[in-house]
Amino acid sequence: MRVLWMKKEDLREFLESSKQFGELWGPVQKGEVYVYDKIDDFSRLILEPKRTLLPVKKLIHPPEFNILRYEGETYKTELENIPRRVVYGVPPCDIHGLLILDDLFRRYYPDPYYITRRERTAILGVSFCTPTEGCLCKSMGTDVVQEGFDLFFSDLKDFYLVWVGSSLGDDMVKVRPDLFNNNITRKHLDKFMECKKERDEKFTKSIDMTVIPDIMELSYDSPVWEEIGERCLECGACTMVCPTCNCYNVVDEPSISGFTGERRRYWDCCIFTEYSLVAGGDNFRATRADRLKLWYTHKLKSFGYSGKPACVGCGRCIDTCPVDINVLSVVRGLLGGKEKEGKS
Amino acid sequence: MGKKKIGIYSFSGCSGEQLVILECGAELFNLCDLTEIKSFPMAQSNNEYTLLDIGLLEGSITTERQKRELKEIRSHAKILVAMGICACFGGIQSMKLGEGGWKKRFQKVYGDEDKLFKTMKPLESKPCNAFVKIDYYIPGCPIDKKQFLHSITHVLNGSSPYLYQFSVCTECKWKENDCLLLRGLPCLGPLTRGGCGAACLCYNIPCVGCWGPAEVLNVPSEYRLLIEKGYTTEEIQRKFRKFGGAPMVECLKKIMKQSNYSATKAPRLKGGI
């Protein structure tokens, strides 16, 4: 991987130049939360990475969109309307989330809607954010990232170390070669290690992922599932904000004449009763406890073909659940409340 | 095959559903082309009770006469669809449903019943399904244009409408709104049927539940949560019942039956945060 460094004050100029590769998107403040939004006014862009309410998946696997429109017996997909975008400010945990979705939507079940958006979206990652309450990326091993981005900016206070992760990223750098410096010295490496160490010490919460997958296996009959099942509001918020939740529903919306119509796709959620309901009224996971157990099995034990836990430790479920059901509280519950709260 | 006959009938409510239908633009013309509209009080004169393929109802039933009309419509219609919170759950005028004491309240407002409303014979407000079988429901206050068009299209073509079963929270997260429950506000999003696009939440206004109870909901948990946030049982019950209709009354009765019910009894994870 090509690694360069860049002066901090040059970032804005670089991002302006990157607009020729697509619409510039990045985190902005919306009320009390942060969201990815299109950046027309540069002063709105927040340069340090933030935990946005929805992860970057919202741009690659949108909450709701039309797959196609049909007229009579012909149909047209809406793939060509997908815009090119450059998304700045994506933290490593979100990129790991994308890598898990890549596995699913690019490798095993090639999904043209996901693939097209992914290919038309340049991911500009940023790291060495100050961990906030609920950041668990270090526990999950998602605090560093080697792939899945086009450019990655390690914020080392005085300068950025810029990792070029794709040929698109390389093209973006080549537009303004004057802003980047090839000469990486010992000084840069020392600063990198120093910032990493400083950041690592700031994590306040941890999960011991060397044991949790096994604990999950052993906790199939744990009373914890009943307890959280009783509390869960079944609002689905945890799955909407999770970077690795990917389920969706597809419905046809015919027009009244029946001649034209559209096919809509929108996020679904395995916490909903309806999700596991089948014709005839049987439900494979009839209780909330069953459904939550499935969700946490995917997040903390194994998911998909990789067989690895799908939790990327972004902390969004901790921020989002109104009744305190999240990876941290579930792990504490499964460990009988003994999970240490201190530093890792 | 001739055109399908449809009829829209209005009982006690604000006629908001008819207004939404009138706002359907080009699709309304397509509907008029494809069907014979036998009744649509806000759009045409000469409305009749006649044989129908589809009857669309709005408003709750508050008089003997409405009850009679509803039963007549049912006997004439192959399919009946209840539209809006009033027809589906009784609406705000049914917020005291199941509590008893209606006669007393009525008398307090209107005086002695015998001397009034001889022709109308008032009843306690109830949703349409209290009297007749309803085939499909389109929730809302008022209904959503897209959901109406989706439903009428499916029903006209002999299939079942498929509307969101999830609560308001799902769409609220799609719109990336800050959770008002987490801010301590009494938001009924988790209990309320989705489909409104989290309209109020996008303006930081807590959900009041005007689309009626969701298909699946966890009333005891939200009840406990609001107790923990410092709301009184009276406040919570009032909020839950405003648009909750009979299903909510049943849920609340069950909660209140647990005699030693209190916030401290709320099941918590051991060592939860």
XYZ file of C-alpha atoms in Angstrom:
617
model
C 0.000 0.000 0.000
C 1.210 3.437 -0.872
C 1.536 5.705 2.126
C 1.952 9.466 1.953
C 1.645 12.321 4.318
C -0.247 15.556 4.037
C -0.355 18.821 5.951
C -3.538 19.197 7.985
C -4.440 22.555 6.509
C -4.411 21.053 3.016
C -7.334 18.704 3.674
C -9.988 21.184 2.624
C -8.244 21.924 -0.645
C -7.872 18.215 -1.305
C -11.560 17.507 -0.585
C -12.572 20.341 -2.900
C -10.472 18.752 -5.646
C -12.019 15.347 -4.985
C -15.438 16.704 -5.971
C -14.609 15.878 -9.596
C -14.966 12.210 -8.564
C -18.503 12.703 -7.267
C -20.690 14.496 -4.756
C -18.810 15.168 -1.541
C -20.490 13.662 1.523
C -19.387 13.716 5.130
C -20.527 13.959 8.737
C -22.497 17.052 9.755
C -24.338 17.887 12.941
C -28.132 17.494 12.946
C -29.633 18.561 16.252
C -27.845 16.482 18.844
C -26.650 13.780 16.458
C -24.284 13.476 13.511
C -25.363 12.269 10.101
C -23.683 11.786 6.727
C -24.936 14.491 4.414
C -24.047 16.059 1.093
C -21.501 18.830 1.641
C -22.271 21.975 -0.306
C -21.178 24.331 2.438
C -17.738 23.223 3.593
C -18.102 24.828 7.030
C -20.737 22.210 7.913
C -18.330 19.314 7.422
C -16.936 17.854 10.620
C -13.334 16.887 10.001
C -12.753 14.484 12.868
C -14.605 11.168 12.588
C -17.923 11.009 14.430
C -20.326 8.256 15.316
C -23.075 9.178 12.905
C -26.600 7.991 13.731
C -26.695 5.716 10.688
C -23.431 4.156 9.544
C -22.038 4.686 6.056
C -24.088 1.650 4.961
C -26.996 4.058 4.453
C -25.281 5.292 1.270
C -24.408 1.834 -0.088
C -27.457 -0.094 1.122
C -30.059 2.683 1.518
C -32.994 2.418 3.954
C -35.493 2.482 1.076
C -35.228 2.805 -2.672
C -36.821 1.691 -5.919
C -35.199 -1.325 -7.523
C -37.027 -0.921 -10.803
C -40.007 0.575 -12.567
C -42.135 -1.490 -14.886
C -44.441 -0.588 -17.716
C -46.461 -3.340 -19.288
C -44.107 -6.243 -19.738
C -40.887 -4.228 -19.772
C -38.945 -2.942 -16.823
C -36.055 -0.647 -16.201
C -33.761 -0.796 -13.220
C -32.685 2.421 -11.646
C -28.996 1.537 -11.527
C -27.898 4.248 -13.927
C -29.327 6.946 -11.667
C -27.018 6.016 -8.817
C -24.740 9.014 -8.282
C -20.972 8.959 -7.828
C -20.019 10.015 -4.351
C -16.934 10.728 -2.300
C -17.631 10.057 1.367
C -15.195 11.594 3.804
C -14.983 10.877 7.523
C -15.687 7.154 7.657
C -14.236 5.601 10.830
C -12.497 2.190 10.735
C -15.425 0.421 12.427
C -17.776 1.549 9.663
C -15.320 0.348 7.008
C -15.190 -3.046 8.730
C -18.984 -3.007 8.584
C -18.767 -2.457 4.831
C -16.289 -5.334 4.503
C -18.810 -7.668 6.137
C -21.572 -6.384 3.835
C -19.156 -6.794 0.883
C -18.792 -10.435 1.791
C -22.529 -10.872 1.659
C -23.574 -8.640 -1.227
C -20.529 -8.881 -3.498
C -19.156 -12.336 -2.908
C -21.928 -14.721 -2.016
C -25.050 -13.066 -3.351
C -23.919 -10.524 -5.949
C -26.406 -7.711 -5.573
C -26.235 -5.189 -8.429
C -27.755 -2.410 -6.329
C -25.165 -2.800 -3.587
C -22.265 -3.399 -5.960
C -23.066 -0.373 -8.133
C -23.366 1.942 -5.164
C -20.217 0.526 -3.613
C -18.258 0.996 -6.835
C -19.530 4.527 -7.294
C -18.745 5.561 -3.732
C -15.213 6.538 -2.816
C -14.604 5.856 0.856
C -12.239 8.275 2.571
C -11.616 6.858 6.026
C -10.354 8.769 9.032
C -8.953 7.434 12.259
C -7.557 8.214 15.616
C -10.759 9.620 16.788
C -10.978 9.985 20.526
C -12.951 6.946 21.667
C -16.259 7.962 23.155
C -18.422 6.134 25.671
C -19.434 2.867 24.061
C -16.597 2.621 21.523
C -15.705 -1.076 21.436
C -13.655 -1.237 18.239
C -10.478 -2.155 20.074
C -12.214 -5.158 21.654
C -13.541 -6.201 18.265
C -10.233 -5.674 16.459
C -11.841 -3.109 14.181
C -9.883 -0.078 15.322
C -7.458 -0.522 12.438
C -8.362 -1.281 8.861
C -6.268 -2.514 5.941
C -8.785 -2.630 3.104
C -12.230 -1.534 2.070
C -11.379 2.151 1.554
C -10.002 4.288 -1.256
C -8.020 6.658 0.920
C -7.463 6.577 4.627
C -6.373 9.543 6.715
C -4.663 8.790 10.020
C -4.991 11.984 11.995
C -1.636 12.411 13.731
C -2.378 15.875 15.153
C 0.193 17.838 13.084
C -0.363 15.992 9.812
C -2.292 13.179 8.166
C -0.728 9.890 7.178
C -2.597 9.011 3.984
C -2.990 5.359 3.019
C -3.902 4.763 -0.596
C -6.224 1.779 -0.707
C -7.359 1.587 -4.341
C -6.555 2.793 -7.825
C -9.408 5.293 -7.468
C -7.721 6.592 -4.326
C -4.484 6.874 -6.275
C -6.253 8.837 -9.008
C -7.659 11.183 -6.397
C -4.202 11.819 -4.994
C -2.813 12.421 -8.493
C -5.208 15.315 -9.042
C -3.311 17.305 -6.430
C 0.131 15.691 -6.108
C 1.403 18.961 -4.674
C -0.570 18.362 -1.460
C 1.023 14.983 -0.717
C 4.508 14.029 0.336
C 6.139 10.658 -0.354
C 8.882 11.010 2.124
C 7.855 8.957 5.176
C 10.529 9.127 7.847
C 11.126 7.628 11.270
C 9.557 10.782 12.715
C 6.244 9.969 11.057
C 6.285 6.390 12.306
C 7.069 7.489 15.861
C 4.201 9.941 15.766
C 1.905 7.205 14.445
C 2.808 4.882 17.316
C 2.505 7.685 19.832
C -0.994 8.665 18.664
C -2.135 5.060 18.570
C -0.923 4.458 22.104
C -2.547 7.646 23.333
C -5.818 6.679 21.665
C -5.708 3.091 22.962
C -5.519 4.337 26.525
C -8.737 6.274 26.159
C -11.083 3.312 25.704
C -13.345 3.043 28.728
C -15.329 -0.076 27.854
C -14.265 -3.475 26.606
C -15.596 -6.899 25.719
C -13.315 -9.931 25.910
C -13.906 -11.361 22.466
C -11.580 -14.285 23.142
C -14.324 -15.832 25.267
C -17.618 -14.259 24.161
C -18.281 -16.464 21.107
C -17.936 -19.526 23.353
C -20.011 -17.919 26.099
C -22.710 -17.338 23.489
C -22.617 -21.004 22.536
C -22.955 -21.986 26.183
C -25.719 -19.468 26.882
C -28.383 -20.877 24.646
C -30.697 -21.454 27.597
C -29.603 -18.440 29.613
C -32.425 -16.547 31.355
C -30.897 -13.360 29.941
C -32.787 -13.882 26.656
C -36.149 -14.000 28.414
C -35.248 -10.944 30.446
C -34.279 -8.812 27.475
C -37.147 -10.238 25.440
C -39.526 -8.880 28.034
C -37.905 -5.451 27.885
C -37.353 -5.113 24.135
C -39.751 -2.603 22.570
C -39.370 -4.315 19.198
C -38.720 -0.907 17.672
C -35.968 -2.235 15.411
C -33.709 0.752 16.053
C -30.687 -1.450 16.909
C -30.794 -3.156 13.536
C -31.316 0.062 11.597
C -28.214 1.667 13.120
C -26.048 -1.484 13.021
C -23.329 -1.287 10.323
C -23.656 -5.002 9.578
C -27.438 -5.481 9.595
C -28.390 -6.027 5.996
C -31.877 -7.588 5.814
C -34.394 -6.033 3.508
C -37.906 -6.547 2.228
C -39.086 -6.176 -1.354
C -42.620 -5.117 -2.281
C -44.312 -4.294 -5.557
C -46.251 -1.062 -5.758
C -48.507 -1.299 -8.802
C -50.284 1.846 -9.921
C -54.086 1.789 -9.931
C -54.206 1.080 -13.656
C -52.030 -1.986 -13.021
C -50.035 -1.203 -16.153
C -47.117 0.516 -14.476
C -45.561 0.226 -11.096
C -42.397 0.065 -9.103
C -40.571 -2.439 -6.973
C -39.449 -1.040 -3.632
C -36.807 -2.351 -1.330
C -36.515 -1.268 2.294
C -34.723 -2.358 5.437
C -36.272 -5.224 7.338
C -35.312 -6.441 10.770
C -35.115 -9.880 12.372
C -36.354 -8.461 15.677
C -39.816 -7.990 14.139
C -42.388 -10.732 14.712
C -43.314 -10.609 11.052
C -39.759 -11.384 9.919
C -39.888 -15.060 10.796
C -43.607 -15.465 10.128
C -44.417 -17.845 7.295
C -47.527 -18.767 5.338
C -50.007 -20.611 7.485
C -49.203 -18.477 10.495
C -46.231 -20.414 11.835
C -43.392 -18.399 13.245
C -39.920 -19.905 13.445
C -38.891 -17.452 16.113
C -42.151 -16.681 17.808
C -40.857 -14.943 20.911
C -38.808 -11.785 21.198
C -36.309 -13.754 23.263
C -35.742 -16.116 20.311
C -35.318 -13.255 17.914
C -32.931 -11.306 20.130
C -30.905 -14.466 20.651
C -30.546 -14.785 16.885
C -29.451 -11.163 16.554
C -26.855 -11.423 19.290
C -25.644 -14.751 17.942
C -24.913 -13.008 14.654
C -23.222 -10.094 16.337
C -21.240 -11.874 19.033
C -20.719 -15.416 17.824
C -20.841 -15.979 14.100
C -22.404 -14.485 11.044
C -22.589 -15.544 7.424
C -20.011 -17.573 5.606
C -17.064 -15.987 7.370
C -18.325 -17.461 10.608
C -16.961 -14.496 12.528
C -18.894 -12.249 14.901
C -20.490 -9.410 12.942
C -20.219 -6.778 15.685
C -17.740 -4.083 14.673
C -17.885 -2.356 18.054
C -19.209 0.968 16.758
C -21.321 1.457 19.883
C -24.438 2.547 18.026
C -26.731 0.029 19.742
C -25.500 1.444 23.057
C -26.432 4.970 21.916
C -29.730 3.954 20.397
C -31.714 1.439 22.460
C -34.241 3.208 24.705
C -34.319 0.233 27.093
C -30.566 -0.477 27.415
C -30.361 -3.631 25.327
C -27.031 -3.604 23.517
C -23.869 -5.671 23.023
C -22.390 -4.384 26.238
C -25.388 -5.003 28.493
C -26.027 -8.413 26.937
C -22.414 -9.461 27.451
C -22.546 -8.260 31.052
C -25.760 -10.152 31.551
C -24.334 -13.337 30.068
C -21.271 -13.065 32.279
C -23.466 -12.628 35.322
C -22.645 -8.979 35.736
C -18.976 -9.621 36.256
C -17.706 -7.991 33.104
C -15.180 -5.381 34.196
C -16.063 -1.854 33.382
C -12.550 -0.459 33.583
C -9.900 -0.066 30.992
C -8.887 -3.032 28.890
C -66.857 -7.340 -16.689
C -68.198 -3.950 -15.693
C -66.476 -1.378 -13.588
C -66.042 -2.174 -9.930
C -68.394 -0.265 -7.706
C -66.897 1.482 -4.725
C -68.418 3.682 -2.062
C -66.855 5.962 0.513
C -68.890 6.504 3.673
C -68.191 8.920 6.461
C -69.146 8.591 10.110
C -67.905 10.619 13.083
C -64.536 12.102 12.302
C -62.909 15.002 10.535
C -63.309 13.605 7.003
C -59.547 13.786 6.683
C -59.452 10.481 4.827
C -61.705 11.824 2.080
C -59.475 14.876 1.796
C -56.421 12.663 1.355
C -58.224 10.729 -1.379
C -59.159 14.015 -3.061
C -55.484 14.965 -3.007
C -54.380 11.893 -4.944
C -53.978 13.873 -8.150
C -53.613 11.906 -11.376
C -54.171 8.623 -9.560
C -57.624 9.867 -8.487
C -58.604 10.240 -12.142
C -57.380 6.711 -12.816
C -59.484 5.530 -9.884
C -62.538 7.329 -11.303
C -61.892 5.760 -14.717
C -61.618 2.268 -13.367
C -64.455 2.331 -10.867
C -67.957 3.554 -10.424
C -68.024 5.692 -7.305
C -71.406 5.270 -5.650
C -70.698 7.406 -2.620
C -68.104 10.077 -1.846
C -69.820 12.750 0.295
C -67.057 15.353 -0.003
C -66.802 15.043 -3.778
C -70.269 14.360 -5.156
C -74.030 14.591 -4.516
C -76.441 11.694 -4.880
C -74.601 9.268 -2.673
C -76.323 5.964 -2.230
C -76.319 2.768 -0.247
C -76.130 0.148 -2.918
C -74.385 -3.054 -3.911
C -70.643 -2.493 -3.769
C -67.440 -4.319 -4.548
C -65.546 -2.236 -2.034
C -66.851 -0.095 0.794
C -64.435 2.417 2.335
C -65.273 3.690 5.789
C -64.018 6.644 7.761
C -64.994 7.858 11.209
C -66.195 6.076 14.326
C -69.736 5.027 15.124
C -71.446 7.401 17.576
C -75.182 7.096 16.883
C -77.756 4.381 16.413
C -78.350 5.700 12.922
C -74.671 5.324 11.981
C -74.740 1.835 13.391
C -77.711 0.990 11.191
C -76.047 2.549 8.141
C -72.816 0.663 8.801
C -74.672 -2.627 8.996
C -76.474 -1.802 5.774
C -73.182 -0.998 4.019
C -71.730 -4.272 5.260
C -74.690 -6.207 3.878
C -74.159 -4.575 0.470
C -70.375 -4.677 0.224
C -68.174 -7.578 -0.755
C -65.152 -6.019 0.935
C -65.072 -3.396 3.674
C -62.012 -1.309 4.372
C -61.695 0.859 7.480
C -59.645 3.993 6.878
C -58.059 6.203 9.502
C -57.715 6.032 13.254
C -61.440 6.689 13.940
C -62.757 3.850 11.790
C -59.903 1.502 12.750
C -59.602 2.132 16.503
C -62.268 4.661 17.435
C -60.036 7.711 17.385
C -59.676 10.361 20.027
C -63.428 10.301 20.706
C -63.052 6.714 21.935
C -60.256 7.442 24.393
C -62.447 6.547 27.357
C -63.710 3.353 25.757
C -63.811 0.496 28.234
C -63.712 2.772 31.228
C -67.481 2.928 31.765
C -69.383 6.026 32.842
C -70.198 7.164 29.318
C -73.843 7.973 30.184
C -72.707 10.220 33.001
C -70.197 12.048 30.815
C -72.788 12.432 28.094
C -75.299 13.910 30.501
C -72.743 16.339 31.874
C -72.124 17.761 28.406
C -75.524 17.501 26.721
C -77.991 17.251 29.565
C -80.796 14.745 29.850
C -80.683 12.306 26.958
C -84.448 11.864 26.762
C -84.908 15.504 25.844
C -82.223 15.526 23.166
C -81.186 13.811 19.955
C -84.445 11.880 19.589
C -83.650 11.070 15.981
C -79.992 10.256 16.378
C -79.846 8.225 19.579
C -76.220 8.733 20.628
C -73.889 5.847 21.451
C -70.499 5.683 23.040
C -67.976 6.134 20.200
C -66.638 2.830 18.886
C -64.581 1.718 15.887
C -66.358 0.077 12.936
C -65.167 -3.414 13.829
C -67.207 -3.258 17.051
C -70.312 -3.799 14.896
C -69.350 -5.422 11.611
C -66.548 -7.490 10.107
C -63.818 -5.334 8.564
C -61.681 -6.946 5.862
C -58.780 -4.502 5.699
C -57.480 -1.568 7.683
C -55.621 1.499 6.442
C -54.300 3.213 9.566
C -53.500 6.890 9.878
C -54.644 10.275 11.092
C -55.166 11.038 8.354
C -54.238 8.080 6.162
C -51.160 8.256 3.953
C -51.804 8.813 0.258
C -49.315 6.136 -0.795
C -50.791 3.587 1.607
C -54.297 4.387 0.375
C -53.312 3.963 -3.285
C -51.423 0.784 -2.472
C -54.407 -0.640 -0.599
C -57.117 0.303 -3.083
C -54.992 -1.027 -5.963
C -54.528 -4.367 -4.263
C -58.140 -4.669 -3.184
C -59.376 -3.758 -6.686
C -57.146 -6.476 -8.101
C -58.288 -9.058 -5.617
C -55.132 -9.220 -3.538
C -54.441 -8.177 0.045
C -52.805 -4.841 0.816
C -49.456 -5.074 2.537
C -48.754 -2.143 4.823
C -45.892 -1.595 7.253
C -46.305 -3.735 10.346
C -43.450 -2.104 12.215
C -43.675 0.839 14.567
C -42.896 4.510 13.972
C -39.326 4.021 15.269
C -38.185 2.204 12.144
C -38.942 5.088 9.815
C -37.727 7.502 12.491
C -34.303 5.860 12.317
C -34.369 5.925 8.504
C -34.777 9.686 8.826
C -31.908 9.778 11.352
C -33.796 11.472 14.150
C -32.447 11.622 17.653
C -34.471 9.279 19.916
C -36.795 11.427 22.005
C -37.359 8.648 24.550
C -33.646 8.747 25.297
C -34.021 12.478 25.898
C -36.733 11.705 28.435
C -39.693 12.816 26.338
C -42.885 10.688 26.383
C -42.678 9.427 22.796
C -45.124 6.683 21.789
C -43.158 5.727 18.674
C -42.446 2.127 19.770
C -46.163 1.486 20.360
C -47.484 3.155 17.241
C -48.044 1.792 13.769
C -45.534 3.028 11.216
C -46.306 4.526 7.841
C -46.439 8.215 8.710
C -42.756 8.659 7.845
C -42.106 9.706 11.455
C -43.725 13.026 10.535
C -43.754 14.619 13.993
C -40.403 13.178 15.076
C -38.700 14.948 12.182
C -39.735 18.156 13.940
C -38.658 16.936 17.381
C -42.264 16.454 18.468
C -42.833 13.211 20.398
C -45.172 10.686 18.815
C -48.690 10.865 20.278
C -49.747 7.576 18.719
C -52.285 8.917 16.223
C -51.861 5.961 13.834
C -53.048 3.583 16.541
C -51.326 0.658 18.235
C -48.745 -1.233 16.182
C -49.419 -4.806 15.107
C -46.947 -6.047 17.705
C -46.078 -3.916 20.664
C -44.626 -4.116 24.150
C -46.822 -1.880 26.267
C -45.521 -3.004 29.697
C -41.937 -2.179 28.747
C -42.730 1.304 27.487
C -44.925 1.839 30.540
C -42.015 0.938 32.821
C -39.655 3.102 30.824
C -41.874 6.171 31.201
C -42.285 5.490 34.934
C -38.483 5.424 35.155
C -38.361 8.729 33.293
C -40.540 10.232 36.014
C -44.014 10.256 34.497
C -46.995 9.381 36.678
C -49.241 6.403 35.965
C -52.092 8.848 35.225
C -50.040 10.760 32.677
C -48.881 7.581 30.993
C -52.342 6.044 30.847
C -53.803 9.220 29.425
C -51.153 9.314 26.714
C -51.495 5.631 25.862
C -55.268 5.821 25.668
C -55.591 8.983 23.641
C -55.489 7.085 20.334
C -55.049 3.529 21.579
C -58.672 2.437 21.483
C -59.873 -0.896 22.829
C -56.582 -2.842 22.285
C -54.710 -0.386 24.477
C -57.370 -0.498 27.198
C -56.947 -4.283 27.327
C -53.162 -3.967 27.599
C -53.396 -1.371 30.352
C -55.915 -3.455 32.300
C -53.459 -6.358 32.297
C -50.624 -4.122 33.463
C -52.685 -2.647 36.282
C -53.824 -6.122 37.401
C -50.260 -6.894 38.448
C -51.077 -5.504 41.869
C -47.582 -4.806 43.121
C -46.662 -3.200 39.881
C -43.878 -0.692 40.223
C -40.860 0.548 38.378
C -38.518 -1.275 40.709
C -40.082 -4.544 39.596
C -38.952 -3.930 36.034
C -36.784 -6.841 34.975
C -33.227 -5.646 34.545
C -30.148 -7.434 33.362
C -27.896 -8.498 36.152
C -25.264 -5.832 36.373
C -26.867 -3.944 33.515
C -25.438 -0.548 32.726
